Structures are given as structure tokens and as C-alpha cells.
XYZ file of C-alpha atoms in Angstrom:
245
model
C 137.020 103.768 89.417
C 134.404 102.188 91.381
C 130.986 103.892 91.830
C 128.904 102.111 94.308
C 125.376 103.366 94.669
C 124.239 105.118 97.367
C 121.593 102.726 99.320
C 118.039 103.745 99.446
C 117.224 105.114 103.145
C 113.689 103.984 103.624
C 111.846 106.107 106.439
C 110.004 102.729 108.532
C 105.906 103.425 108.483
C 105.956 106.550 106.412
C 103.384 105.803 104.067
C 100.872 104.861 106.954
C 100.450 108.511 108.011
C 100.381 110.288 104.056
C 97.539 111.525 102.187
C 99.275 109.204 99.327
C 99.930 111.951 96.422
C 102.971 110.885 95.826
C 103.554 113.663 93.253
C 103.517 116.275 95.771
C 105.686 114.733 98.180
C 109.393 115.007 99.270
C 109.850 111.692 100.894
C 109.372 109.889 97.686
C 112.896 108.794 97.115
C 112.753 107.444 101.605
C 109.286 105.489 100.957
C 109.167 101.673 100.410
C 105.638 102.623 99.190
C 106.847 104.337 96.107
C 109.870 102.863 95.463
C 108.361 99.185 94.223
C 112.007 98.067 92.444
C 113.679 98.442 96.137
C 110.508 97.014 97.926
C 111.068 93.930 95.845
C 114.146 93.220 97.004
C 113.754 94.458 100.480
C 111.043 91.909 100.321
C 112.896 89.523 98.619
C 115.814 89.548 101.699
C 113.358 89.658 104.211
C 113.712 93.566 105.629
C 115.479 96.982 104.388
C 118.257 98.795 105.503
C 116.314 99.975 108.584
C 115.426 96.552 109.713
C 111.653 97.631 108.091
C 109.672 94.429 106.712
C 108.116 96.348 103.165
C 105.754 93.604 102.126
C 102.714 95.317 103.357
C 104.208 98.778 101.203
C 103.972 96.426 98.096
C 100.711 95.119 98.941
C 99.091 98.885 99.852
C 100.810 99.827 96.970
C 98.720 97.583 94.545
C 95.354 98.138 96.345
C 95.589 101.602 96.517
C 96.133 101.418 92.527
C 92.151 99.869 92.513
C 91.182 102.261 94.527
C 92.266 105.208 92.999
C 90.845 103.633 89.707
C 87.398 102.873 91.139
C 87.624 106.814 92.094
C 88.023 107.871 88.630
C 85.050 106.033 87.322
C 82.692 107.279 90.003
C 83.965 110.510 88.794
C 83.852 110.708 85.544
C 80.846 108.494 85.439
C 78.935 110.178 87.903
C 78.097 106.307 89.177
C 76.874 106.327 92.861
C 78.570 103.389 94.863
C 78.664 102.617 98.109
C 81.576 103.607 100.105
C 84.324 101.010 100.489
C 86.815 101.079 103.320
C 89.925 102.160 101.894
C 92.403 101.193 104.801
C 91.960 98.433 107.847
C 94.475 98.462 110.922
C 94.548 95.037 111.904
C 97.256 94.481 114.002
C 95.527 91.719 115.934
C 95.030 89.080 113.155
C 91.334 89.236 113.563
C 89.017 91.743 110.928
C 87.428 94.712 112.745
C 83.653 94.924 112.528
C 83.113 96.679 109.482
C 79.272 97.586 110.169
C 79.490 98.635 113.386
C 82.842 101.058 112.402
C 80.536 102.141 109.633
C 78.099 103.376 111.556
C 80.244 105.315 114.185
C 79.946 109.056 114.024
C 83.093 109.532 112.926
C 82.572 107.440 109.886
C 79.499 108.729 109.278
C 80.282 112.300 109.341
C 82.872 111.931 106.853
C 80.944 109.880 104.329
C 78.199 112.735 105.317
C 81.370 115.332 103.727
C 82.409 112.722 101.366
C 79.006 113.058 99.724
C 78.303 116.554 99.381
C 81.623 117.387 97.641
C 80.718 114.511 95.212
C 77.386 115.751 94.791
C 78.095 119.304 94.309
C 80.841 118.139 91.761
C 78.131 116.196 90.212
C 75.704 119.007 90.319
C 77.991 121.412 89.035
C 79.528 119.664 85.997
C 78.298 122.262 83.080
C 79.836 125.180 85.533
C 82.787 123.391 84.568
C 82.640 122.935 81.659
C 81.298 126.312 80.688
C 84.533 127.455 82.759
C 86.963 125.019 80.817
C 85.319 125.921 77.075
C 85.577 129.886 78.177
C 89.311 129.173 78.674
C 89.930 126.898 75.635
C 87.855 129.720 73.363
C 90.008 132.483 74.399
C 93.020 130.329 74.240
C 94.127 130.899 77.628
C 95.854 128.153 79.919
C 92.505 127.262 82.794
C 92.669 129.078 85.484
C 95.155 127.808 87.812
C 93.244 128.937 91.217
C 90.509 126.604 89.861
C 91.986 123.636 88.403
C 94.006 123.257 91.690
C 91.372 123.786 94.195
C 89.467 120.876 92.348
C 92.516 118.696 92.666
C 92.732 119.429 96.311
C 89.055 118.566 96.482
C 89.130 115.478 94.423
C 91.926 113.744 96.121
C 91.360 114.763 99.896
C 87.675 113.389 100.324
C 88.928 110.404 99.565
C 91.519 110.737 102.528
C 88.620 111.390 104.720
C 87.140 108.720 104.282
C 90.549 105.825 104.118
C 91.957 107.172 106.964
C 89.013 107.954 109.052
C 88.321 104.339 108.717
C 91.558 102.769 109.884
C 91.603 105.111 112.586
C 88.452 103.286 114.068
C 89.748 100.034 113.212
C 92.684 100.702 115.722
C 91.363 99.191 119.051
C 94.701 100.485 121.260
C 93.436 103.461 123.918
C 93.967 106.545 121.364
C 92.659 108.522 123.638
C 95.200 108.388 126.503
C 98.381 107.254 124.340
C 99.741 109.615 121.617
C 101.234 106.972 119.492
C 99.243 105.010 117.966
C 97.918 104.121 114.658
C 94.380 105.571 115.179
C 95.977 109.300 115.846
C 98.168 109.018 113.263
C 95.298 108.319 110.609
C 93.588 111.367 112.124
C 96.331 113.364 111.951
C 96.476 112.701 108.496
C 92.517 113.999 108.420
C 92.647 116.872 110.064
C 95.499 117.975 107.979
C 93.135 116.889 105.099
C 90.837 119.068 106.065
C 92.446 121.921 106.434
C 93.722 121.520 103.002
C 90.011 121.251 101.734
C 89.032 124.263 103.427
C 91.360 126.096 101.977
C 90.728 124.412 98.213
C 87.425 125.169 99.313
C 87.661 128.610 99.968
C 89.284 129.363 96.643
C 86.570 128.039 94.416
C 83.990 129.992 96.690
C 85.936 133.347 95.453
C 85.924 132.353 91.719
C 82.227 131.084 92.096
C 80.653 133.228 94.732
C 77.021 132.175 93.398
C 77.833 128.794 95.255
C 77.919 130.299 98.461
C 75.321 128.551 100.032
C 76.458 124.982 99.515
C 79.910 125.570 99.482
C 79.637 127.080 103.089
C 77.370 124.169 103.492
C 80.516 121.691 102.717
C 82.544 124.023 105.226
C 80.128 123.874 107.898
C 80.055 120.129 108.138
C 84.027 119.665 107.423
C 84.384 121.859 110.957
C 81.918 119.497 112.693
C 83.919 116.753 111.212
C 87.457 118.200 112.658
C 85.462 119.432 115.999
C 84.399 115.812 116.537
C 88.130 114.147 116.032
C 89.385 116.816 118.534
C 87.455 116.067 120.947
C 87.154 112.011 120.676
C 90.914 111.929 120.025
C 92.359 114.878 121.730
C 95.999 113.513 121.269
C 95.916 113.373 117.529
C 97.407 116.762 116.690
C 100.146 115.922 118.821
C 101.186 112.944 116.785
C 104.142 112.418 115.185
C 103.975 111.079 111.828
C 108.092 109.142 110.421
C 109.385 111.952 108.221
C 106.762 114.410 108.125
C 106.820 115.863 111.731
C 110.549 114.805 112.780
């Protein structure tokens, strides 16, 4: 009895418009990105199943591995660097001016977020560690609520700042055209936010002696997500392979 297995559907430009936590996603076993084995050899013949070239999914793959390492060291370290890019659109074979995206309101609002979670994190290390030794004393699991409200935290400031990026890298008309890349990576921001707000929310109600800078962090996250909506109007609209249909 022959068993022939089942080809691996790849959705085509999935892993543009994801906050990359591939743990918590259902499209894992559809996305070139996290599939490196099949991206090899999709590589290898020239395009997958779906006619979808998956070099660049190899290549993000790998750089988003540096990244995510140079993010652990600032945090555990508590080292200050300056923010790097995470993601570039270039679609017209020429690099997009890096200070002058840098400096655009939208950039700089979400390094402005960017940096007040990591300082408040940084600020508030012996809260946590007061919170963890509590647990590990009374030998009791942490506290759920907590521990995944700082996950949310940790991993989606990062998005802010990646996708907010290759959003302004994009130099297509966003504003009139639904499609394109630079909605799509806002998209994927907005929805980040609204995931920190809520991870946000959730420590404020196990630490309510934080209020002040935590609604602080809020304040300037709305400002953030007021400012896409009205430079790119279209970018709730968009519809991102897989997620939205």
C-alpha cells in the first residue's frame, strides 16, 4: 500500500502581515516562513505549489532569528541600543532612506511607545522579582494573568516598531489603494496594539500602584493608533493571506 504524503499548501505572503509568534499561530503548518525543510526545496525548484518564490521566507527567517536574539540581551541586560529597523519593503531595488523614515512621526511615535514599555520594564525589575520569589516561596505556579500580560508586552513592542518601519518604506499611494504592503504592516500594528492594551490593562489590575505610567504607556499607544488611522485610513480594511480570508 502506497502512502503518498499530503503536499504542504503554503498560503503566498503570509508571513509579511504576522506579528511572527509562531507558537501562537494556526497557519504554521501553510507558512514557507516556518516550515524551513519545505522552503529549501521550494527554493531549491525555484517556487512552491502555489507558484510562491520562498527564498525571501528563508532569508526573513534567519534575520528575524538575530533579531529576536539582540531582543533578549537588551532585555535581560537592561543594555540601551539604538533602535534597528527590523523590516525594509523594497520592492524597487533601491534602499529607502533610513534617516528620513526614522524621523517620520509615525516612526517616532512608536519608538516614543517602544521606550516607555522598556523603561518601565527596566524600572520595575525588583516588582518582579518580588512577584516571582512570592510565588516560588509559597510554591504556587506565577500568576498566569501576569506572566502572560508580560509576554504580550515583550513581544508586541517589538512589532511596533518592525512593522511600523516597513510600512514607511512602502512608497505605493497607501492612502488611496487598500492593498498594499504599507497597510498591511499597519494592520499588523494596530492589531498589535490592541493586544498591548489589553496585556496592558491586566498588569494595571494586578499592580494598580502603577497607574500613572501604565496609563501613561496607554495614552501614547492611542495617539500611536489615532495617527495610523488617520495617515492610512485604508489599513483596517486590509486583507492580510490567511488571517482575514
Amino acid at each position: 500500500m502506497n502512502i503518498m504524503k499530503e503536499k504542504t499548501v503554503f498560503i503566498k505572503g503570509i508571513y509579511n502581515y504576522c506579528n511572527r509568534w509562531c507558537e501562537r499561530c494556526q497557519f504554521t503548518e501553510n507558512c514557507a516562513n516556518n516550515n524551513p525543510g519545505d522552503s529549501f526545496n521550494l527554493v531549491k525548484n525555484g517556487s512552491g505549489n502555489n507558484g510562491e518564490d520562498s527564498g525571501n521566507a528563508v532569508e526573513n527567517e534567519n534575520f528575524d532569528a538575530i533579531l529576536d536574539l539582540f531582543e533578549f540581551i537588551m532585555n535581560e541586560t537592561g543594555i540601551e541600543m539604538e533602535v534597528i529597523p527590523l523590516e525594509v519593503n523594497d520592492t524597487s531595488g533601491k534602499l529607502p532612506d533610513m534617516k528620513k523614515m526614522m524621523k517620520h512621526p509615525l516612526y517616532m511615535q512608536a519608538v516614543t511607545c517602544y521606550d516607555m514599555m522598556m523603561d518601565w520594564q527596566n524600572n520595575n525589575r525588583i516588582v518582579f522579582d518580588e512577584i516571582y520569589l512570592e510565588e516560588i516561596q509559597k510554591k504556587m505556579p506565577v500568576d498566569e494573568k501576569f506572566k502572560g500580560a508580560m509576554e504580550v508586552i515583550r513581544w508586541n513592542r517589538t512589532v511596533l516598531l518592525s512593522k511600523t518601519y516597513r510600512a514607511l518604506s512602502d512608497e505605493s499611494d497607501s492612502a488611496k489603494v487598500i492593498m498594499t504592503d504599507a497597510n498591511g504592516s499597519l494592520k499588523v500594528v494596530l492589531i498589535a496594539i490592541d493586544d498591548l492594551f489589553d496585556a496592558w490593562c491586566k498588569l494595571l489590575s494586578i499592580l494598580p500602584e502603577a497607574e500613572n505610567n501604565i496609563l501613561d504607556i496607554l495614552q501614547h499607544l492611542t495617539i500611536l493608533k489615532d495617527q495610523i488611522r488617520v495617515k492610512y485610513p485604508l489599513a483596517e480594511k486590509f486583507k492580510r493571506p490567511g488571517f482575514d480570508g
